[in-house]
XYZ file of C-alpha atoms in Angstrom:
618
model
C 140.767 93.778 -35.628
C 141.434 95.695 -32.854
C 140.779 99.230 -32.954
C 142.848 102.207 -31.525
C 141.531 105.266 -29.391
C 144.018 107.261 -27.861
C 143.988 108.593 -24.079
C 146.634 110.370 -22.685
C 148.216 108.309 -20.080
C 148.926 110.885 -17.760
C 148.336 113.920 -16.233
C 148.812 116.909 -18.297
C 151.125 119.994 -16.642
C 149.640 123.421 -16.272
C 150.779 126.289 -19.042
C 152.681 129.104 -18.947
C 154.154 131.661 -21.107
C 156.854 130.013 -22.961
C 158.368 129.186 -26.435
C 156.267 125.879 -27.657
C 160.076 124.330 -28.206
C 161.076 124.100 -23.987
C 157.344 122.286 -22.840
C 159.397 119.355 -21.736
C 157.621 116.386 -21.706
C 156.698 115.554 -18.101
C 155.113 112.320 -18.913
C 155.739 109.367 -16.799
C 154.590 107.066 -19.789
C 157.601 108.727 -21.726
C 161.047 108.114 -19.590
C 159.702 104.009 -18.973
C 160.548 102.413 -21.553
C 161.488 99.078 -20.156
C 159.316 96.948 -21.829
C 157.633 96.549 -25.322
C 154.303 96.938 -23.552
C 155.413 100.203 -21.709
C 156.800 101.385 -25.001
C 153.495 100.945 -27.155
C 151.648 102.599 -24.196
C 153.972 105.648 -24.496
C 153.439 105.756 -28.081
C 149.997 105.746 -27.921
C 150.697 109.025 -26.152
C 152.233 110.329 -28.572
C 149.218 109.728 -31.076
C 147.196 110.932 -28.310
C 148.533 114.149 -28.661
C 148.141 114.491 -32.612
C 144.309 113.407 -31.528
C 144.251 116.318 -28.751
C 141.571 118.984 -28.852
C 144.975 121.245 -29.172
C 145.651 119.436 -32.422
C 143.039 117.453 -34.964
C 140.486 116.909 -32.033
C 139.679 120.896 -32.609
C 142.496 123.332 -34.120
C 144.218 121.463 -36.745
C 140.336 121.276 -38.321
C 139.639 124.248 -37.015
C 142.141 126.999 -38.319
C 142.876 125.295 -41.879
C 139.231 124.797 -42.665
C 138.296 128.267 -41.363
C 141.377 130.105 -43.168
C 140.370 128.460 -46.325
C 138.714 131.121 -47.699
C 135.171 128.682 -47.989
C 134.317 129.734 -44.065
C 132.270 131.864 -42.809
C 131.406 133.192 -39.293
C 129.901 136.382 -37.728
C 131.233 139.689 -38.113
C 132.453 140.200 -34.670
C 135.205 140.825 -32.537
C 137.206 137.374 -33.857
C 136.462 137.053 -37.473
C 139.890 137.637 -39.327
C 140.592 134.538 -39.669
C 137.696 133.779 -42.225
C 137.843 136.912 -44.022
C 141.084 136.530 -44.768
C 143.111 139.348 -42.301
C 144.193 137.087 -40.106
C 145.814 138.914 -36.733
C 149.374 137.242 -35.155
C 147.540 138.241 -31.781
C 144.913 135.413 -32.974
C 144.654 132.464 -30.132
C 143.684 130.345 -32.737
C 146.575 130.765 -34.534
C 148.709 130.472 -31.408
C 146.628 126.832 -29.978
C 147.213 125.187 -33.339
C 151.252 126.130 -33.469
C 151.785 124.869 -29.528
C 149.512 121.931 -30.581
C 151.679 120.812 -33.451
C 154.743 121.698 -31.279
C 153.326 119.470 -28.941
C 153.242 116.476 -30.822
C 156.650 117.265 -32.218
C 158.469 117.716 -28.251
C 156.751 114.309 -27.443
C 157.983 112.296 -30.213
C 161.348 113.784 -29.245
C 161.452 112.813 -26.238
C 160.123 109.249 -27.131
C 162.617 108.734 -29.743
C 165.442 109.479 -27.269
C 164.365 106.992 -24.803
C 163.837 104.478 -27.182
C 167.161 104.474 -28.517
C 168.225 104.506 -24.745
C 166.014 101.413 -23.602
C 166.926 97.958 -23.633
C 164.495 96.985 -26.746
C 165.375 94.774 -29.491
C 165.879 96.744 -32.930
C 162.963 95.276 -34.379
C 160.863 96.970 -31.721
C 163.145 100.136 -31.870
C 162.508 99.798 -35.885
C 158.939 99.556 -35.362
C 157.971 101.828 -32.553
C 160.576 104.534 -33.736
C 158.783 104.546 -37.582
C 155.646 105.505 -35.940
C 156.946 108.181 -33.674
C 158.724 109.709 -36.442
C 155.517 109.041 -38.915
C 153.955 111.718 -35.929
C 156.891 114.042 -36.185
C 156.662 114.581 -39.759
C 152.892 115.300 -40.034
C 153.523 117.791 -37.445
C 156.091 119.017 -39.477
C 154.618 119.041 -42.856
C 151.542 120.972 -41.341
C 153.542 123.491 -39.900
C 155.181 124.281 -42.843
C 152.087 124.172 -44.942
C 150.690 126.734 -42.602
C 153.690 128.828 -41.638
C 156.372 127.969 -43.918
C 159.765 128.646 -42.184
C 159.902 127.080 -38.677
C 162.668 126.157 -35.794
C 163.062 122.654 -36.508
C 163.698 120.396 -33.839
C 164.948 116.423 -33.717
C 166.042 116.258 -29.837
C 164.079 116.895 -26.674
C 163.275 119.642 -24.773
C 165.369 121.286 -22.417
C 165.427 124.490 -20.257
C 168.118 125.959 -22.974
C 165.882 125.715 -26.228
C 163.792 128.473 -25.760
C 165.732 130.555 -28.192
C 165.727 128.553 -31.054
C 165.391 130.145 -35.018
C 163.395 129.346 -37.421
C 164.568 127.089 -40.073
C 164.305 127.420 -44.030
C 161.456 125.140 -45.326
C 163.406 123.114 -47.104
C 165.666 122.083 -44.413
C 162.421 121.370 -42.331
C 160.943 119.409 -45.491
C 164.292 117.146 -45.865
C 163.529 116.441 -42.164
C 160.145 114.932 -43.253
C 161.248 113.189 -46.035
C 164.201 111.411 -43.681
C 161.391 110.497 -40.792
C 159.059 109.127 -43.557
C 161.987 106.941 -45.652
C 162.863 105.914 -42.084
C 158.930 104.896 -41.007
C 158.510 102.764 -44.733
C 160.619 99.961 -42.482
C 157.850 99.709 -40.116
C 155.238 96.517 -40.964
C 152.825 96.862 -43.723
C 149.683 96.126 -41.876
C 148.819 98.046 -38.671
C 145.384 98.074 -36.877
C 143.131 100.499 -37.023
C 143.853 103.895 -35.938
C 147.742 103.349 -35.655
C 150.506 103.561 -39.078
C 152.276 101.589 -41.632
C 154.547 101.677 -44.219
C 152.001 102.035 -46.851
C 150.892 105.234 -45.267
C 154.306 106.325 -44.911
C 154.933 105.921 -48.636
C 151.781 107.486 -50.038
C 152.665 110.716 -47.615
C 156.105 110.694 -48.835
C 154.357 111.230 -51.946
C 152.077 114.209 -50.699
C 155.690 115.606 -49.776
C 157.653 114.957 -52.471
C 154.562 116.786 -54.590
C 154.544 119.326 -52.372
C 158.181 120.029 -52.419
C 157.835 120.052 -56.066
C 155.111 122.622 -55.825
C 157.786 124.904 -53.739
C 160.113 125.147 -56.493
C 162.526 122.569 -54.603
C 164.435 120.445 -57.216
C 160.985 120.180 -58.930
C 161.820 117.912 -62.018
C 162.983 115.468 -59.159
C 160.289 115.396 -56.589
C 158.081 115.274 -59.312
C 159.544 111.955 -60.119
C 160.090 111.129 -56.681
C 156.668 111.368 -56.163
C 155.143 109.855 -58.880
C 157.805 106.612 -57.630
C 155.927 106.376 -54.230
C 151.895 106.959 -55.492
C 152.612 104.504 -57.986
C 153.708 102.126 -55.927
C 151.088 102.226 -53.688
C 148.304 102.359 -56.625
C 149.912 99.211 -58.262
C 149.777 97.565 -54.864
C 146.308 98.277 -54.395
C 146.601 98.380 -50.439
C 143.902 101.170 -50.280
C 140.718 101.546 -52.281
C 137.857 104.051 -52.641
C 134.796 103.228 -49.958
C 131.502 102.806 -52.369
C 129.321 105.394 -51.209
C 131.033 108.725 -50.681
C 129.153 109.545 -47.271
C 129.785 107.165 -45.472
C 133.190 108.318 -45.170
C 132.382 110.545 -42.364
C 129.741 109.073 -40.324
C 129.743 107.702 -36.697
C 133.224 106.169 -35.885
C 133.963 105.251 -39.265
C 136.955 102.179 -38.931
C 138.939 99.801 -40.966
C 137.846 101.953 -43.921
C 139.417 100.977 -47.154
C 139.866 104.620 -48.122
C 141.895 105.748 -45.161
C 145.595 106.387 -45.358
C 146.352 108.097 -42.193
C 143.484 108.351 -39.514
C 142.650 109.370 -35.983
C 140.303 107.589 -33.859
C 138.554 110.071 -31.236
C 137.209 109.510 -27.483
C 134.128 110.326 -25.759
C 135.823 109.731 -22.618
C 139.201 111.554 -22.487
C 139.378 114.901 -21.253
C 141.541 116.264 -24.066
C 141.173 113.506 -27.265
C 138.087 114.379 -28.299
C 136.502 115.468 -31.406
C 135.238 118.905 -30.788
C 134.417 119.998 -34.574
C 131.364 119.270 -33.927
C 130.603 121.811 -31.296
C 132.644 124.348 -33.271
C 130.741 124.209 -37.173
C 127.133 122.865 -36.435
C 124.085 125.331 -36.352
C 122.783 125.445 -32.724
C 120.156 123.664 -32.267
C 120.885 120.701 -34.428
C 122.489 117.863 -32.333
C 121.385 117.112 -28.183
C 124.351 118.678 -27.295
C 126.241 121.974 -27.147
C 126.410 123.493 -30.618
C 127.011 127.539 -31.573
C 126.855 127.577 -35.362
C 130.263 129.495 -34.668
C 131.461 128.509 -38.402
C 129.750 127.745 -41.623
C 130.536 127.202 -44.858
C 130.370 130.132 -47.628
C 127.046 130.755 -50.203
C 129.882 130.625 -52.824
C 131.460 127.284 -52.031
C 127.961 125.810 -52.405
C 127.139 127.469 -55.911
C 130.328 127.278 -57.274
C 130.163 122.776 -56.443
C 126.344 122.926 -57.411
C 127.535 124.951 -60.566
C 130.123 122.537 -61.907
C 128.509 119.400 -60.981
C 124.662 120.187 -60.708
C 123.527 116.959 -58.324
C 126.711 115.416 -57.588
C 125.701 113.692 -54.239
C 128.962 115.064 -52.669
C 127.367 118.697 -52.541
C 124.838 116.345 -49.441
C 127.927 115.320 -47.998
C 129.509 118.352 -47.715
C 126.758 120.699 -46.913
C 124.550 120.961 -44.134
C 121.088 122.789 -45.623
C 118.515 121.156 -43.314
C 118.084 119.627 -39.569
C 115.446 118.511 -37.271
C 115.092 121.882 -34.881
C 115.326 121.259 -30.761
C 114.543 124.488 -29.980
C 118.235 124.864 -28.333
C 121.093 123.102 -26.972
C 121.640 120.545 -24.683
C 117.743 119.102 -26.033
C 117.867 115.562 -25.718
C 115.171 115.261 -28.972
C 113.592 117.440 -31.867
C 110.782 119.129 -31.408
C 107.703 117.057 -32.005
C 106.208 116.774 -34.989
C 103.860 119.102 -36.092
C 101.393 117.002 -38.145
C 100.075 113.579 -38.794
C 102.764 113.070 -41.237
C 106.062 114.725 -41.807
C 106.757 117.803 -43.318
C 108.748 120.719 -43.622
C 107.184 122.426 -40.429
C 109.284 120.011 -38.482
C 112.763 121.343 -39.807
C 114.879 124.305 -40.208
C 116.197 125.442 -43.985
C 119.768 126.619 -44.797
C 121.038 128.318 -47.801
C 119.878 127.618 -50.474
C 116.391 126.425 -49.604
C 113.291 128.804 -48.636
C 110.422 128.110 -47.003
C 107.099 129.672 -48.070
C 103.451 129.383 -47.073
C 100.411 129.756 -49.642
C 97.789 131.733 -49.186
C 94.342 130.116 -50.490
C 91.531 132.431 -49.946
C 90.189 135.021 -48.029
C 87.325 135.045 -44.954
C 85.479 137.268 -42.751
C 85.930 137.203 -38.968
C 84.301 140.085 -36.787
C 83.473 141.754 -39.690
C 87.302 142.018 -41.113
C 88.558 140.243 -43.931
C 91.663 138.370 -42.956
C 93.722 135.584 -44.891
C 93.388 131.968 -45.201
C 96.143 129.726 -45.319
C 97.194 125.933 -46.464
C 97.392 124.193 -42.860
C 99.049 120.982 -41.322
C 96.926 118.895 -39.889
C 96.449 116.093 -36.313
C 93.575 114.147 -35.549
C 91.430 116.294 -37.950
C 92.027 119.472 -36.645
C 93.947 122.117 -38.181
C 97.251 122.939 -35.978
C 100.060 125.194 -38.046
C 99.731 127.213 -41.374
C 101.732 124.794 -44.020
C 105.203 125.511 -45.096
C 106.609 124.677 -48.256
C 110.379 124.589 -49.260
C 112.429 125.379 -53.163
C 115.528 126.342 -53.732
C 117.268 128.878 -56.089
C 116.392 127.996 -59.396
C 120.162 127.493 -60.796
C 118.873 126.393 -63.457
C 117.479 130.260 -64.581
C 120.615 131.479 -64.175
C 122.685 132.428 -67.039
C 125.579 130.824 -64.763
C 124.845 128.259 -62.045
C 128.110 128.997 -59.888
C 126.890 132.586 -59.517
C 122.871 133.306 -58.768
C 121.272 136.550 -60.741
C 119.705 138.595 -57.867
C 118.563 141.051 -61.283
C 116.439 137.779 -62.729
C 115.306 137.341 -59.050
C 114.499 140.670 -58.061
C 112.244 141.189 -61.629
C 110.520 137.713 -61.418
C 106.377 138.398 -61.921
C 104.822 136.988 -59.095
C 101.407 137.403 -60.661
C 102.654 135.077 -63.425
C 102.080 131.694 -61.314
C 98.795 129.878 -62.533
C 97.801 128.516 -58.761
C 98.824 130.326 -55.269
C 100.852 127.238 -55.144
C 103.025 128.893 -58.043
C 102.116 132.519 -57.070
C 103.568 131.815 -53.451
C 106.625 130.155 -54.570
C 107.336 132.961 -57.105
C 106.928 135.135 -54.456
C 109.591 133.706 -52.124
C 111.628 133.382 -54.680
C 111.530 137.631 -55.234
C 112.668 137.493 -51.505
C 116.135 136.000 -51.935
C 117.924 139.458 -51.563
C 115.825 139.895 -47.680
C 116.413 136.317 -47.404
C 119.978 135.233 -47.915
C 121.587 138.903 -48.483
C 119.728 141.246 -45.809
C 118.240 138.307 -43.215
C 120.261 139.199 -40.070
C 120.508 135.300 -39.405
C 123.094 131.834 -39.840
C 120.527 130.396 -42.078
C 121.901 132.205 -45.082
C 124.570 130.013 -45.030
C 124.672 126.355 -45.325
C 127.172 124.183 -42.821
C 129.808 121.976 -42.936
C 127.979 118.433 -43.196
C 130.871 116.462 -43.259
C 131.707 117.370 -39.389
C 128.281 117.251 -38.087
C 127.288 115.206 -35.701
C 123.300 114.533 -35.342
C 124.113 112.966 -31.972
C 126.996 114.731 -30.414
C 127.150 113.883 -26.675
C 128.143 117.449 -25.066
C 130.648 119.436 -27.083
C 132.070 115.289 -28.470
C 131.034 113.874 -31.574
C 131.219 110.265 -32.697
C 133.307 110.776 -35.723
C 136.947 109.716 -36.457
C 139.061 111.550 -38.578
C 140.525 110.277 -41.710
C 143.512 113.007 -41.990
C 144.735 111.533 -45.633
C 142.895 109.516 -47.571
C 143.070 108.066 -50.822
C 141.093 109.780 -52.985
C 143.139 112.804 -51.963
C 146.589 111.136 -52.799
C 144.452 109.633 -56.200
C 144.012 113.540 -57.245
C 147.480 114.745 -55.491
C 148.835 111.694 -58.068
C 146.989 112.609 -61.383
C 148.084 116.078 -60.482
C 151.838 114.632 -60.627
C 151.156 112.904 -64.015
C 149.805 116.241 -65.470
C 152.929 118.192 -64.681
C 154.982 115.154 -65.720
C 152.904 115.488 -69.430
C 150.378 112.623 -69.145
C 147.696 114.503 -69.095
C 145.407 111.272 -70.444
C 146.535 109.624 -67.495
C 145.616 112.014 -65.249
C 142.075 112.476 -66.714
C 142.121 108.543 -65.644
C 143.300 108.888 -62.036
C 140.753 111.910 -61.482
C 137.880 110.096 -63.370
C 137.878 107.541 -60.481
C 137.167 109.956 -58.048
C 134.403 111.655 -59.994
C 132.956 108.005 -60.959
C 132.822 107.096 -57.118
C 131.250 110.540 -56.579
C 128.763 109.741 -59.706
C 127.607 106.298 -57.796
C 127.447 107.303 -54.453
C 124.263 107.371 -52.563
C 121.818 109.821 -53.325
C 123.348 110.495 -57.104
C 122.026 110.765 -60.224
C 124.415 108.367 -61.709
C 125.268 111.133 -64.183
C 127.285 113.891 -62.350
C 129.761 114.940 -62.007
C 130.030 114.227 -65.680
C 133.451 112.775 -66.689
C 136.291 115.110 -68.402
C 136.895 115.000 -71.638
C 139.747 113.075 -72.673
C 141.011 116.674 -75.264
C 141.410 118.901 -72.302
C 144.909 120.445 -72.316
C 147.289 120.364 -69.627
C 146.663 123.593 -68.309
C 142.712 122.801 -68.450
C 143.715 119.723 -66.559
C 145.563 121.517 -64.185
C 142.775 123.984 -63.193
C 140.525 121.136 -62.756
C 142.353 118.931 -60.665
C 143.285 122.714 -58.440
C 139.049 122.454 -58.388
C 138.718 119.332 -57.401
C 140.494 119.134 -54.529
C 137.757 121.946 -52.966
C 134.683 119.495 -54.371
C 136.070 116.499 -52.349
C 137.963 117.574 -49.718
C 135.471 120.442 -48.742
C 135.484 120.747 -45.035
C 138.576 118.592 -44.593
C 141.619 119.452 -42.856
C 143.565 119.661 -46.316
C 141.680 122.210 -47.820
C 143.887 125.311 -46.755
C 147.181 123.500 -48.103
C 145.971 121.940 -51.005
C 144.077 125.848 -52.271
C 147.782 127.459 -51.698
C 149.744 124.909 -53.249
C 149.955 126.016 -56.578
C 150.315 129.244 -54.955
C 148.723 132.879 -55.711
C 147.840 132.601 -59.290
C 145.301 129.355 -58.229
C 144.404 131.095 -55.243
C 143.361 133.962 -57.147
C 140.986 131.634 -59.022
C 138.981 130.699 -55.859
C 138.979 133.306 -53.962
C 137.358 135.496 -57.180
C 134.528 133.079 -57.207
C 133.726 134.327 -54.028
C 134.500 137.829 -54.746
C 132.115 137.631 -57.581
C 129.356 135.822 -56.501
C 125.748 138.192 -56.189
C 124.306 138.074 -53.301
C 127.517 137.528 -51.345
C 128.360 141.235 -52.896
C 125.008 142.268 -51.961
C 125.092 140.820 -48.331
C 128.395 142.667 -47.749
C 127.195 146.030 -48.967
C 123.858 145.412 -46.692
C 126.481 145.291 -43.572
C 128.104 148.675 -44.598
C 125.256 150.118 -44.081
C 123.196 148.367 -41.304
C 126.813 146.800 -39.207
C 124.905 143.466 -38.807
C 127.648 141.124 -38.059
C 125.314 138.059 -39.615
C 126.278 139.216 -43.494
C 128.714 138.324 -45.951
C 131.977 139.764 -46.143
C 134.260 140.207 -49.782
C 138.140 139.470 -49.623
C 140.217 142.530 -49.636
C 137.161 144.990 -50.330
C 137.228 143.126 -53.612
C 141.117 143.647 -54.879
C 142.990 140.543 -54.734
C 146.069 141.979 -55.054
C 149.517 140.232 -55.305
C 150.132 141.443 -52.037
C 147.626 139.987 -50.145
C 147.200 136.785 -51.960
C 151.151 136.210 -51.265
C 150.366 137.239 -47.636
C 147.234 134.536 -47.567
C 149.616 131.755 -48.340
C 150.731 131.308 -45.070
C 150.048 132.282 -41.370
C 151.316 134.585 -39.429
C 153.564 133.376 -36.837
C 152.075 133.670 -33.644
C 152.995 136.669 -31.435
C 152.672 134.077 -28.078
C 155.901 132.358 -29.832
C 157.750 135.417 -30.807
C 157.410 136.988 -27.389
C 158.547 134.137 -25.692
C 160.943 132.948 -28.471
C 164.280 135.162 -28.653
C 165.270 133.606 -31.708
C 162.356 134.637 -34.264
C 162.725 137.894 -34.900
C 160.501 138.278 -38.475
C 157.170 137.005 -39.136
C 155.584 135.793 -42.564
C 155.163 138.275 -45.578
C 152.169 140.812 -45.171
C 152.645 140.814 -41.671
């Protein structure tokens, strides 16, 4: 089969301040449309750009995975965006809207000169579907993040750069219309590129979303339920057996993927830079700068509901060969005859320990004597040992007692083995709430890349996948009153999760079938955080049931010990590696409303005319 990476085809025009709706495409690919070959080449541009380190190759993982509210970076000059007080003036902000934009304008301008060229319809039918597949993912994002946007079906010119912003429902009946018009494309595509099974099952994640918005909501409800079922009953996609393997090293033809972008490690703008952007440095042999990772209270709160679930490996980073660096082409060398935990650096929530075994004199002064790793015979490094919290102590797993922790006897151990590890253990608070360094925090596995090349990793991206539209579905059923039946449609997700790699065969443990509706419905809101965790979806899918849900999450992290402790540490030592909570702890209405969305970004209102507001809050 053969296997799509996108390049763009031409070369890219310099920037300048103006609206994201007049960057006229200037791409020769684009206006020659003579043939069927020219037109597929021109296409792939126009995936190129959804692949673009402006869109999915950087921002659009970027921004919705850091304004979660399960991120974490430094407390610097640029942290708003993770702690929730996100600034209009953010670049971030204003490189994801132009890169969606972007996509949008070229898809335009494609669609125009393919209704112009000399093609036969079939072609037309087939390379059009595609193009406006493009258009609507654009569009659904920006909505998802922004909510009211100028909506745009034409190309560019010099006279759109005033151009309002359009209710979201207008912009959503725009998606539905591209998608309906992209199910007449072929059912089978190769890797990397659409079809119209795609295009149903995200008709669905629209319909459900529209339902979610209040917009006819008995009807989308239905509507969506029409288009999941469809595809389930078809079986044209399938869960992949072991859950991790769904985001290693150029992961194609998976079973599991719905929509997906294949990456480059030779174009200058498709690229997969997530990579560079959420692994600790040091980790891979290229350019790292542990510039994101993921919250202490994501990883409790997954370990907490499902204690050994082998998606909590998956998802979180907690340990790494060290290189001393970037840009080191191996680890360093190991330290002993064997291999041990000398040779590796510990994330939240593992500590390393040494244990002290006696005492002996030297120059007449008594000084320690340690456990050592040994080569060829000869003693080389005092031994470390790793443990993790003990969530097991804890009267709840989701939310570690620093009390229990702080009062633990450390002359209660029966060996130094048990005396040492006691002892670390009494060090949590220094350790992960007052440690002035990014290993209090574990990463975002799922975007790692132990061999990034440069800043580029060697991972696709599956954008929508099926165990997302299998929870989006039984979420659908639930509101629709089969609750058993959404119990079912989740249950496959948690019984792939159960015999992945790595599991214990027993978690997560399956729901009970006498959960009520509303139970249900807090689950499912749950479960979309356990398995898409570090996934572009994340930020939509924890504001789609909107402020009441969000509320839910977000107190989890609000709650949770020693991020409370870490962010009290930082009022009173301002070091910027420390925990911060939401809101100084009240989650008002106010600003969960005003975390729903974005704010729209002041690079488009200043060179927009036509947007004169922004989004509530700010």
């Amino acid at each position: 089969m053969k296997l799509y990476k996108y390049l763009i085809l031409s070369m890219i025009a310099t920037s300048s301040l103006t609206s994201c709706l007049d960057e006229k495409p200037l791409y020769s690919q684009n206006n020659n449309l003579s043939s069927e070959n020219s037109a597929e080449l021109a296409l792939l541009g126009c995936y190129s750009y959804m692949a673009s380190v402006d869109c999915y190759g950087q921002f659009s993982q970027e921004v919705p995975i850091c304004a979660s509210g399960f991120t974490w970076t430094q407390r610097s000059g640029n942290d708003g965006i993770v702690s929730l007080q996100i600034l209009s003036s953010d670049e971030l902000i204003s490189f994801t809207w132009k890169g969606l934009y972007k996509v949008i304008s070229e898809s335009n301008a494609y669609l125009e000169n393919l209704e112009k060229s000399d093609l036969n319809e079939a072609s037309k039918t087939q390379f059009g579907g595609e193009a406006k597949f493009l258009r609507a993912v654009a569009y659904y994002n920006l909505v998802s993040l922004w909510g009211d946007i100028p909506l745009k079906t034409t190309a560019s010119t010099s006279g759109d750069i005033s151009t309002p912003r359009s209710p979201k429902e207008k912009v959503l009946e725009q998606v539905v219309k591209d998608l309906t018009d992209a199910l007449s494309i072929r059912e089978t595509s190769e890797d990397g590129r659409v079809n119209s099974w795609a295009a149903k099952a995200f008709l669905g994640k629209v319909y459900y979303k529209m339902a979610k918005l209040g917009i006819n909501t008995s009807e989308n409800l239905k509507n969506a339920k029409n288009m999941f079922d469809d595809v389930y009953s078809h079986h044209k996609y399938q869960l992949e057996k072991n859950y991790a393997d769904l985001f290693g090293e150029w992961v194609t033809n998976s079973k599991e993927s719905i929509f997906q972008l294949n990456f480059s490690l030779n174009s200058p703008s498709s690229f997969n830079r997530a990579s560079n952007r959420f692994s600790p440095t040091g980790s891979t042999p290229g350019v790292t700068w542990s510039t994101y990772l993921a919250t202490k209270a994501s990883y409790d709160l997954h370990w907490g509901s499902y204690p050994n679930d082998p998606r909590i490996a998956a998802t979180f980073l907690t340990s790494f060969r060290d290189r001393g660096g970037n840009n080191k082409p191996n680890p360093k060398a190991q330290v002993g005859d064997t291999p041990s935990a000398n040779d590796s650096v510990y994330y939240y929530p593992y500590l390393t320990y040494t244990v002290q075994t006696g005492t002996k004199m030297v120059n007449g002064k008594e000084v320690a004597v340690y456990d050592s790793i040994y080569k060829g015979g000869k003693a080389v490094a005092i031994k470390q040992y790793v443990t993790r919290l003990p969530y097991e102590a804890f009267a709840d797993m989701k939310n570690p007692d620093l009390n229990y922790l702080d009062n633990l006897d450390a002359t209660a151990g029966n060996t130094p083995q048990e005396k040492a590890k006691i002892k670390a253990l009494k060090n949590v608070r220094n350790k992960f709430a007052e440690s002035g360094n990014q290993m209090a925090w574990p990463a975002h596995m799922k975007l790692y890349d132990p061999n990034q090349q440069g800043t580029s990793s060697h991972k696709n991206l599956m954008v929508y996948r099926y165990a997302e539209m299998l929870l989006l579905m039984a979420d659908v059923y639930n509101e629709l009153d089969d609750t058993q039946k959404a119990i079912s449609l989740v249950e496959e997700v948690l019984s792939r999760a159960r015999t992945s790699k790595g599991g214990n065969g027993i978690e997560p443990k399956a729901w009970p079938t006498n959960l009520t509706k509303e139970q249900v419905s807090e689950k499912i809101y749950f479960e979309f955080l356990f398995e898409l965790n570090g996934e572009p979806s994340m930020y939509d899918l924890l504001r789609i049931k909107g402020t009441e849900y969000l509320k839910k999450a977000l107190q989890y992290h609000n709650n949770h010990e020693i991020t409370k402790a870490s962010d009290a540490f930082y009022k009173t030592s301002s070091q910027k590696w420390s925990d911060r909570v939401y809101n100084d702890g009240n989650l008002t209405e106010e600003f969960l409303k005003k975390n729903l969305l974005l704010p729209i970004p002041d690079t488009e209102r200043d060179a927009n005319p036509g947007i004169t507001d922004n989004n509530y809050g700010y």
